[in-house]
Amino acid sequence: MSRHYGVSLAVVREALVRLVGEGLAERLTNRGFAVPAFSDHRWQQIGEARRTIEPIVLRMSIERGDIAWEGDVRATHHRLARTPVFTPEGGEYYEEWAGAHRVFHRTLLQGCDNPVLLETFDRMWVASELARRWSAHRDPGRDGIDEHRRLEQAALARDPDTATLTRHLTLTTAALADGISDNPASRSEANRTK
């Protein structure tokens, strides 16, 4: 790899160590590095952390956000809703959608006006990016457009009780859980038990 990119082995090692720190790779004792498996317990832990922290931050954001925040929520949702999730050519995860998705979620939380909480969100988001991509492929029938629309509406209505961020995050990790198939009936059953 170092020869391919024209950099030293130390540079490659440092990049891999950073990826481990962000949860995007794991270090294997005496074997190097690997991308974590989608069924890895770590993804479930990251999902649990996000389901615990982000709804609280969203509630704070809804309570503290100003009119400029409302405009940003509307604008970022508009961009997200108009961007396809997968490329038309090969069904690859569309990078523009990934960016719009992150910006929308961060904007929802930005009204909390707490940089420490937003930094925590940023770290968890990076750590969960692979899981989110795998989840999208494992559950292609999921109606993310409607989920995001409901989040936008609840935030703009200043209604933290109907802002269904916990359910939204649960559906992502549920698609990665062992035993969840691509069958919509089993997805529904899994969603009821989560």
Coordinates of N, CA and C in Angstrom, one line a residue:
M1 N 0.8 -1.2 0.0 CA 0.0 0.0 0.0 C 0.9 1.3 0.0
S2 N 2.0 1.2 0.8 CA 2.8 2.4 0.9 C 3.4 2.7 -0.5
R3 N 3.8 1.7 -1.2 CA 4.4 1.8 -2.5 C 3.4 2.4 -3.5
H4 N 2.2 1.9 -3.4 CA 1.1 2.3 -4.3 C 0.8 3.8 -4.2
Y5 N 0.8 4.3 -3.0 CA 0.5 5.7 -2.8 C 1.8 6.6 -2.7
G6 N 3.0 6.0 -2.8 CA 4.2 6.7 -2.8 C 4.5 7.4 -1.4
V7 N 4.1 6.7 -0.3 CA 4.4 7.2 1.0 C 5.1 6.1 1.8
S8 N 5.7 6.5 2.9 CA 6.4 5.6 3.8 C 5.5 4.6 4.5
L9 N 6.0 3.5 5.0 CA 5.2 2.6 5.7 C 4.7 3.2 7.0
A10 N 5.5 4.1 7.6 CA 5.1 4.8 8.8 C 3.9 5.7 8.6
V11 N 3.8 6.3 7.4 CA 2.6 7.1 7.1 C 1.3 6.2 7.0
V12 N 1.5 5.1 6.4 CA 0.3 4.2 6.2 C -0.1 3.7 7.6
R13 N 0.9 3.3 8.5 CA 0.6 2.8 9.8 C -0.1 3.9 10.6
E14 N 0.3 5.2 10.5 CA -0.3 6.3 11.2 C -1.8 6.5 10.8
A15 N -2.0 6.4 9.5 CA -3.3 6.5 9.0 C -4.2 5.4 9.5
L16 N -3.7 4.2 9.5 CA -4.5 3.0 10.1 C -4.8 3.2 11.5
V17 N -3.8 3.7 12.3 CA -4.0 3.9 13.7 C -5.1 5.0 13.9
R18 N -5.1 6.0 13.1 CA -6.2 7.0 13.2 C -7.6 6.4 12.8
L19 N -7.6 5.5 11.8 CA -8.9 4.9 11.5 C -9.4 4.0 12.7
V20 N -8.4 3.3 13.4 CA -8.8 2.5 14.5 C -9.4 3.5 15.6
G21 N -8.8 4.6 15.8 CA -9.3 5.6 16.8 C -10.7 6.1 16.5
E22 N -11.0 6.2 15.2 CA -12.3 6.6 14.8 C -13.3 5.5 14.6
G23 N -12.9 4.3 14.9 CA -13.8 3.1 14.9 C -14.0 2.6 13.5
L24 N -13.2 3.0 12.5 CA -13.4 2.6 11.1 C -12.5 1.4 10.7
A25 N -11.7 1.0 11.7 CA -10.8 -0.2 11.5 C -10.5 -0.8 12.8
E26 N -10.0 -2.0 12.9 CA -9.6 -2.6 14.1 C -8.3 -3.2 14.0
R27 N -7.5 -3.2 15.1 CA -6.2 -3.7 15.1 C -6.3 -5.2 15.5
L28 N -5.7 -6.0 14.7 CA -5.6 -7.5 15.0 C -4.3 -7.8 15.5
T29 N -4.2 -8.4 16.6 CA -2.9 -8.7 17.3 C -2.1 -9.6 16.3
N30 N -0.9 -9.2 16.0 CA 0.1 -9.9 15.2 C -0.4 -10.1 13.8
R31 N -1.5 -9.5 13.3 CA -2.0 -9.7 12.0 C -2.3 -8.4 11.2
G32 N -2.1 -7.3 11.8 CA -2.4 -6.0 11.1 C -3.7 -5.4 11.4
F33 N -4.4 -4.9 10.4 CA -5.6 -4.2 10.6 C -6.7 -4.8 9.7
A34 N -7.9 -4.5 10.1 CA -9.1 -5.0 9.3 C -10.3 -4.1 9.5
V35 N -11.2 -4.1 8.5 CA -12.4 -3.4 8.6 C -13.3 -4.2 9.5
P36 N -14.0 -3.6 10.5 CA -14.8 -4.4 11.4 C -16.0 -5.0 10.6
A37 N -16.4 -6.2 11.0 CA -17.5 -6.9 10.4 C -18.8 -6.2 10.8
F38 N -19.8 -6.2 9.8 CA -21.0 -5.5 10.1 C -21.8 -6.0 11.3
S39 N -21.5 -7.3 11.7 CA -22.3 -7.8 12.8 C -21.5 -7.6 14.1
D40 N -20.4 -6.9 14.1 CA -19.6 -6.7 15.2 C -20.4 -6.0 16.3
H41 N -20.1 -6.4 17.5 CA -20.8 -5.8 18.7 C -20.5 -4.4 18.8
R42 N -19.4 -3.9 18.3 CA -19.0 -2.5 18.4 C -20.1 -1.6 17.7
W43 N -20.6 -2.0 16.6 CA -21.7 -1.2 15.9 C -22.9 -1.1 16.8
Q44 N -23.2 -2.1 17.5 CA -24.4 -2.1 18.4 C -24.1 -1.1 19.5
Q45 N -22.9 -1.1 20.0 CA -22.5 -0.2 21.1 C -22.5 1.3 20.6
I46 N -22.1 1.5 19.4 CA -22.1 2.9 18.9 C -23.6 3.3 18.7
G47 N -24.4 2.4 18.2 CA -25.8 2.7 18.1 C -26.5 3.0 19.4
E48 N -26.1 2.2 20.4 CA -26.7 2.5 21.7 C -26.2 3.9 22.3
A49 N -25.0 4.2 22.1 CA -24.5 5.5 22.5 C -25.2 6.6 21.8
R50 N -25.4 6.5 20.5 CA -26.1 7.5 19.7 C -27.6 7.6 20.2
R51 N -28.2 6.5 20.4 CA -29.6 6.5 20.9 C -29.8 7.1 22.3
T52 N -28.7 7.1 23.0 CA -28.8 7.6 24.4 C -28.5 9.1 24.4
I53 N -27.6 9.6 23.6 CA -27.1 11.0 23.6 C -27.9 11.9 22.7
E54 N -28.1 11.4 21.4 CA -28.6 12.3 20.4 C -30.1 12.8 20.7
P55 N -31.0 11.9 21.2 CA -32.3 12.5 21.5 C -32.3 13.6 22.5
I56 N -31.4 13.5 23.5 CA -31.3 14.5 24.6 C -30.8 15.8 23.9
V57 N -29.8 15.7 23.1 CA -29.2 16.9 22.4 C -30.3 17.5 21.5
L58 N -31.1 16.6 20.8 CA -32.1 17.2 19.9 C -33.2 17.9 20.8
R59 N -33.5 17.4 21.9 CA -34.5 18.1 22.8 C -33.9 19.4 23.2
M60 N -32.6 19.5 23.5 CA -32.0 20.8 23.9 C -32.0 21.7 22.7
S61 N -31.8 21.2 21.5 CA -31.7 22.0 20.3 C -33.1 22.6 20.0
I62 N -34.1 21.8 20.2 CA -35.5 22.2 19.9 C -35.9 23.3 20.9
E63 N -35.4 23.2 22.1 CA -35.7 24.2 23.2 C -34.9 25.5 23.0
R64 N -33.7 25.4 22.5 CA -32.8 26.5 22.4 C -32.6 27.1 21.0
G65 N -32.9 26.4 20.0 CA -32.7 26.9 18.6 C -33.4 28.1 18.3
D66 N -32.8 29.0 17.5 CA -33.4 30.2 17.1 C -34.0 30.1 15.7
I67 N -34.4 31.3 15.2 CA -35.0 31.3 13.8 C -34.0 30.9 12.8
A68 N -32.8 31.3 13.0 CA -31.7 30.9 12.0 C -31.5 29.4 12.0
W69 N -31.6 28.8 13.2 CA -31.5 27.3 13.3 C -32.7 26.7 12.5
E70 N -33.9 27.2 12.7 CA -35.0 26.7 12.0 C -34.8 26.7 10.5
G71 N -34.3 27.9 10.0 CA -34.0 28.0 8.5 C -33.0 27.0 8.1
D72 N -32.0 26.8 8.9 CA -30.9 25.8 8.5 C -31.5 24.4 8.5
V73 N -32.4 24.0 9.4 CA -33.0 22.7 9.5 C -33.8 22.5 8.2
R74 N -34.6 23.5 7.8 CA -35.4 23.4 6.6 C -34.5 23.3 5.4
A75 N -33.5 24.1 5.3 CA -32.6 24.1 4.1 C -31.8 22.7 4.0
T76 N -31.3 22.2 5.1 CA -30.5 21.0 5.0 C -31.4 19.8 4.7
H77 N -32.7 19.9 5.2 CA -33.6 18.8 4.9 C -34.0 18.8 3.4
H78 N -34.2 20.0 2.9 CA -34.5 20.1 1.5 C -33.4 19.5 0.6
R79 N -32.2 19.8 0.9 CA -31.1 19.2 0.2 C -31.0 17.7 0.3
L80 N -31.2 17.2 1.5 CA -31.2 15.8 1.8 C -32.3 15.1 1.0
A81 N -33.5 15.6 1.0 CA -34.7 15.0 0.4 C -34.5 15.0 -1.1
R82 N -33.7 15.9 -1.7 CA -33.6 16.0 -3.1 C -32.3 15.2 -3.6
T83 N -31.6 14.6 -2.7 CA -30.4 13.9 -3.1 C -30.6 12.4 -3.1
P84 N -30.4 11.6 -4.1 CA -30.6 10.2 -4.1 C -29.6 9.5 -3.2
V85 N -30.0 8.4 -2.6 CA -29.2 7.6 -1.6 C -28.1 6.8 -2.4
F86 N -28.5 6.2 -3.5 CA -27.6 5.3 -4.3 C -27.4 5.9 -5.7
T87 N -26.2 5.6 -6.2 CA -26.0 6.1 -7.6 C -26.8 5.3 -8.5
P88 N -27.2 5.8 -9.6 CA -28.1 5.1 -10.6 C -27.3 4.0 -11.3
E89 N -26.0 4.2 -11.5 CA -25.2 3.2 -12.3 C -25.1 1.9 -11.6
G90 N -24.7 1.8 -10.4 CA -24.4 0.5 -9.8 C -25.0 0.3 -8.4
G91 N -25.8 1.2 -7.9 CA -26.4 1.1 -6.6 C -25.4 1.4 -5.5
E92 N -24.3 2.1 -5.8 CA -23.3 2.4 -4.8 C -23.9 3.6 -3.9
Y93 N -23.4 3.6 -2.7 CA -23.8 4.6 -1.8 C -23.3 6.0 -2.3
Y94 N -24.2 6.9 -2.5 CA -23.9 8.2 -3.1 C -23.3 9.1 -2.1
E95 N -22.1 9.6 -2.4 CA -21.3 10.4 -1.4 C -22.0 11.7 -1.2
E96 N -22.7 12.3 -2.2 CA -23.4 13.5 -1.9 C -24.5 13.4 -0.9
W97 N -25.2 12.2 -1.0 CA -26.2 11.9 0.0 C -25.6 11.8 1.4
A98 N -24.5 11.0 1.5 CA -23.9 10.8 2.8 C -23.5 12.2 3.4
G99 N -23.0 13.1 2.6 CA -22.7 14.4 3.1 C -23.9 15.2 3.5
A100 N -25.0 15.1 2.7 CA -26.2 15.8 3.0 C -26.9 15.2 4.3
H101 N -26.8 13.9 4.4 CA -27.3 13.2 5.6 C -26.6 13.7 6.9
R102 N -25.3 13.7 6.9 CA -24.6 14.2 8.0 C -24.9 15.6 8.4
V103 N -24.9 16.5 7.4 CA -25.2 17.9 7.6 C -26.6 18.1 8.2
F104 N -27.6 17.3 7.7 CA -28.9 17.4 8.3 C -29.0 17.0 9.7
H105 N -28.4 15.9 10.0 CA -28.4 15.4 11.4 C -27.7 16.4 12.4
R106 N -26.5 16.9 11.9 CA -25.8 17.8 12.8 C -26.5 19.1 12.9
T107 N -27.2 19.6 11.9 CA -28.0 20.8 12.0 C -29.1 20.6 13.0
L108 N -29.8 19.5 12.9 CA -30.8 19.3 13.9 C -30.3 19.5 15.3
L109 N -29.1 19.0 15.6 CA -28.5 19.1 17.0 C -27.8 20.4 17.3
Q110 N -27.5 21.2 16.2 CA -26.7 22.4 16.4 C -27.4 23.4 17.2
G111 N -28.7 23.5 17.3 CA -29.4 24.4 18.1 C -29.1 24.3 19.6
C112 N -28.5 23.1 20.0 CA -28.3 22.9 21.5 C -27.3 24.0 22.0
D113 N -26.5 24.5 21.1 CA -25.5 25.6 21.4 C -24.5 25.1 22.4
N114 N -24.0 23.8 22.3 CA -23.0 23.2 23.2 C -22.0 22.5 22.3
P115 N -20.8 23.2 22.1 CA -19.8 22.6 21.3 C -19.3 21.2 21.7
V116 N -19.3 21.0 23.0 CA -18.8 19.7 23.5 C -19.7 18.5 23.0
L117 N -21.0 18.8 23.1 CA -22.0 17.8 22.7 C -21.9 17.6 21.2
L118 N -21.7 18.7 20.4 CA -21.6 18.6 19.0 C -20.3 17.8 18.6
E119 N -19.2 18.0 19.3 CA -18.0 17.3 19.1 C -18.2 15.8 19.3
T120 N -19.0 15.5 20.4 CA -19.3 14.1 20.7 C -20.1 13.5 19.5
F121 N -21.1 14.2 19.0 CA -21.8 13.8 17.9 C -20.9 13.5 16.7
D122 N -20.0 14.4 16.4 CA -19.1 14.3 15.3 C -18.3 13.0 15.4
R123 N -17.8 12.7 16.6 CA -17.0 11.5 16.8 C -17.8 10.2 16.6
M124 N -19.0 10.2 17.1 CA -19.9 9.1 17.0 C -20.4 8.9 15.5
W125 N -20.6 10.0 14.8 CA -21.0 9.9 13.4 C -19.9 9.2 12.6
V126 N -18.7 9.7 12.8 CA -17.6 9.1 12.0 C -17.5 7.6 12.3
A127 N -17.6 7.3 13.6 CA -17.4 5.9 14.0 C -18.6 5.0 13.5
S128 N -19.7 5.6 13.2 CA -20.9 4.8 12.7 C -21.1 4.8 11.2
E129 N -20.2 5.5 10.5 CA -20.5 5.7 9.0 C -20.5 4.3 8.3
L130 N -19.6 3.4 8.6 CA -19.6 2.1 7.9 C -20.9 1.4 8.2
A131 N -21.3 1.4 9.4 CA -22.5 0.7 9.8 C -23.7 1.3 9.1
R132 N -23.7 2.6 9.0 CA -24.9 3.2 8.3 C -24.9 2.8 6.8
R133 N -23.8 2.7 6.2 CA -23.7 2.2 4.8 C -24.2 0.8 4.7
W134 N -23.7 -0.1 5.6 CA -24.1 -1.5 5.5 C -25.6 -1.6 5.8
S135 N -26.1 -0.8 6.7 CA -27.5 -0.9 7.0 C -28.4 -0.5 5.8
A136 N -27.9 0.5 5.1 CA -28.7 1.0 3.9 C -28.8 -0.2 2.9
H137 N -27.7 -0.9 2.7 CA -27.8 -2.0 1.8 C -28.6 -3.2 2.3
R138 N -28.6 -3.5 3.6 CA -29.3 -4.6 4.2 C -30.8 -4.3 4.3
D139 N -31.2 -3.0 4.3 CA -32.6 -2.7 4.5 C -33.0 -1.6 3.4
P140 N -32.9 -2.0 2.1 CA -33.2 -1.1 1.0 C -34.6 -0.6 1.0
G141 N -35.5 -1.3 1.6 CA -36.9 -0.8 1.6 C -37.3 0.2 2.7
R142 N -36.3 0.5 3.5 CA -36.6 1.5 4.6 C -36.9 2.9 4.0
D143 N -37.9 3.5 4.6 CA -38.4 4.8 4.1 C -37.7 5.9 4.9
G144 N -36.4 6.1 4.6 CA -35.6 7.2 5.2 C -36.1 8.6 4.9
I145 N -36.7 8.7 3.7 CA -37.2 10.0 3.3 C -38.3 10.5 4.3
D146 N -39.2 9.5 4.6 CA -40.3 9.9 5.5 C -39.7 10.1 6.9
E147 N -38.8 9.3 7.4 CA -38.2 9.4 8.7 C -37.6 10.8 8.9
H148 N -36.8 11.2 7.8 CA -36.1 12.5 7.9 C -37.2 13.7 7.9
R149 N -38.2 13.5 7.1 CA -39.3 14.5 7.0 C -39.9 14.7 8.3
R150 N -40.2 13.6 9.0 CA -40.8 13.6 10.3 C -39.9 14.3 11.4
L151 N -38.6 14.0 11.3 CA -37.7 14.7 12.2 C -37.7 16.2 11.9
E152 N -37.7 16.6 10.7 CA -37.7 18.0 10.3 C -39.0 18.7 10.9
Q153 N -40.1 18.1 10.6 CA -41.4 18.6 11.0 C -41.5 18.8 12.5
A154 N -41.0 17.7 13.3 CA -41.1 17.8 14.7 C -40.2 18.9 15.3
A155 N -39.0 19.0 14.7 CA -38.1 20.0 15.1 C -38.6 21.4 14.9
L156 N -39.2 21.6 13.7 CA -39.7 23.0 13.4 C -41.0 23.3 14.1
A157 N -41.8 22.2 14.5 CA -43.0 22.4 15.3 C -42.6 22.6 16.8
R158 N -41.3 22.5 17.1 CA -40.8 22.6 18.5 C -41.4 21.6 19.4
D159 N -41.5 20.3 18.8 CA -42.2 19.2 19.6 C -41.2 18.1 19.8
P160 N -40.4 18.2 20.9 CA -39.4 17.2 21.1 C -40.0 15.8 21.4
D161 N -41.3 15.7 21.8 CA -41.9 14.4 22.1 C -42.2 13.6 20.8
T162 N -42.4 14.3 19.7 CA -42.6 13.5 18.5 C -41.4 13.5 17.6
A163 N -40.3 14.0 18.0 CA -39.1 13.9 17.2 C -38.5 12.5 17.4
T164 N -38.7 11.7 16.5 CA -38.5 10.2 16.6 C -37.1 9.8 16.3
L165 N -36.1 10.5 16.8 CA -34.7 10.2 16.6 C -34.3 8.9 17.1
T166 N -34.8 8.5 18.3 CA -34.5 7.2 18.9 C -34.9 6.1 17.9
R167 N -36.1 6.2 17.4 CA -36.6 5.1 16.5 C -35.8 5.1 15.2
H168 N -35.5 6.3 14.7 CA -34.7 6.4 13.5 C -33.3 5.7 13.7
L169 N -32.6 6.0 14.8 CA -31.3 5.4 15.0 C -31.5 3.9 15.3
T170 N -32.5 3.4 15.9 CA -32.8 2.0 16.2 C -32.9 1.2 14.9
L171 N -33.6 1.8 13.9 CA -33.8 1.1 12.7 C -32.5 0.8 12.0
T172 N -31.5 1.8 12.1 CA -30.2 1.6 11.5 C -29.5 0.4 12.1
T173 N -29.4 0.4 13.4 CA -28.7 -0.7 14.1 C -29.5 -2.1 14.0
A174 N -30.8 -2.0 13.9 CA -31.6 -3.2 13.8 C -31.3 -3.9 12.5
A175 N -31.0 -3.2 11.4 CA -30.7 -3.8 10.1 C -29.3 -4.6 10.2
L176 N -28.5 -4.2 11.2 CA -27.2 -4.9 11.3 C -27.2 -6.0 12.3
A177 N -28.3 -6.1 13.1 CA -28.3 -7.2 14.1 C -28.4 -8.5 13.5
D178 N -27.8 -9.5 14.1 CA -27.8 -10.9 13.6 C -29.3 -11.3 13.7
G179 N -29.7 -12.0 12.7 CA -31.1 -12.6 12.6 C -32.1 -11.6 11.9
I180 N -31.6 -10.4 11.6 CA -32.5 -9.5 10.9 C -32.4 -9.8 9.4
S181 N -33.4 -10.3 8.7 CA -33.3 -10.6 7.3 C -33.8 -9.4 6.5
D182 N -33.7 -9.6 5.2 CA -34.2 -8.6 4.3 C -35.7 -8.7 4.1
N183 N -36.3 -9.6 4.8 CA -37.8 -9.8 4.7 C -38.5 -8.7 5.5
P184 N -39.4 -7.9 4.9 CA -40.0 -6.8 5.6 C -40.8 -7.2 6.8
A185 N -41.3 -8.4 6.8 CA -42.1 -8.9 8.0 C -41.2 -9.1 9.1
S186 N -40.0 -9.7 8.9 CA -39.0 -9.8 10.0 C -38.5 -8.5 10.5
R187 N -38.4 -7.5 9.6 CA -37.9 -6.2 10.0 C -39.0 -5.6 10.9
S188 N -40.2 -5.7 10.6 CA -41.3 -5.2 11.4 C -41.3 -5.8 12.8
E189 N -41.1 -7.1 12.8 CA -41.0 -7.8 14.1 C -39.9 -7.3 14.9
A190 N -38.7 -7.1 14.3 CA -37.5 -6.7 15.0 C -37.8 -5.2 15.5
N191 N -38.4 -4.4 14.7 CA -38.7 -3.0 15.1 C -39.6 -3.0 16.4
R192 N -40.6 -3.9 16.4 CA -41.5 -3.9 17.6 C -40.8 -4.4 18.8
T193 N -39.7 -5.2 18.7 CA -39.1 -5.7 19.9 C -37.9 -4.8 20.3
K194 N -37.6 -3.8 19.6 CA -36.4 -3.0 19.9 C -36.9 -1.9 20.9

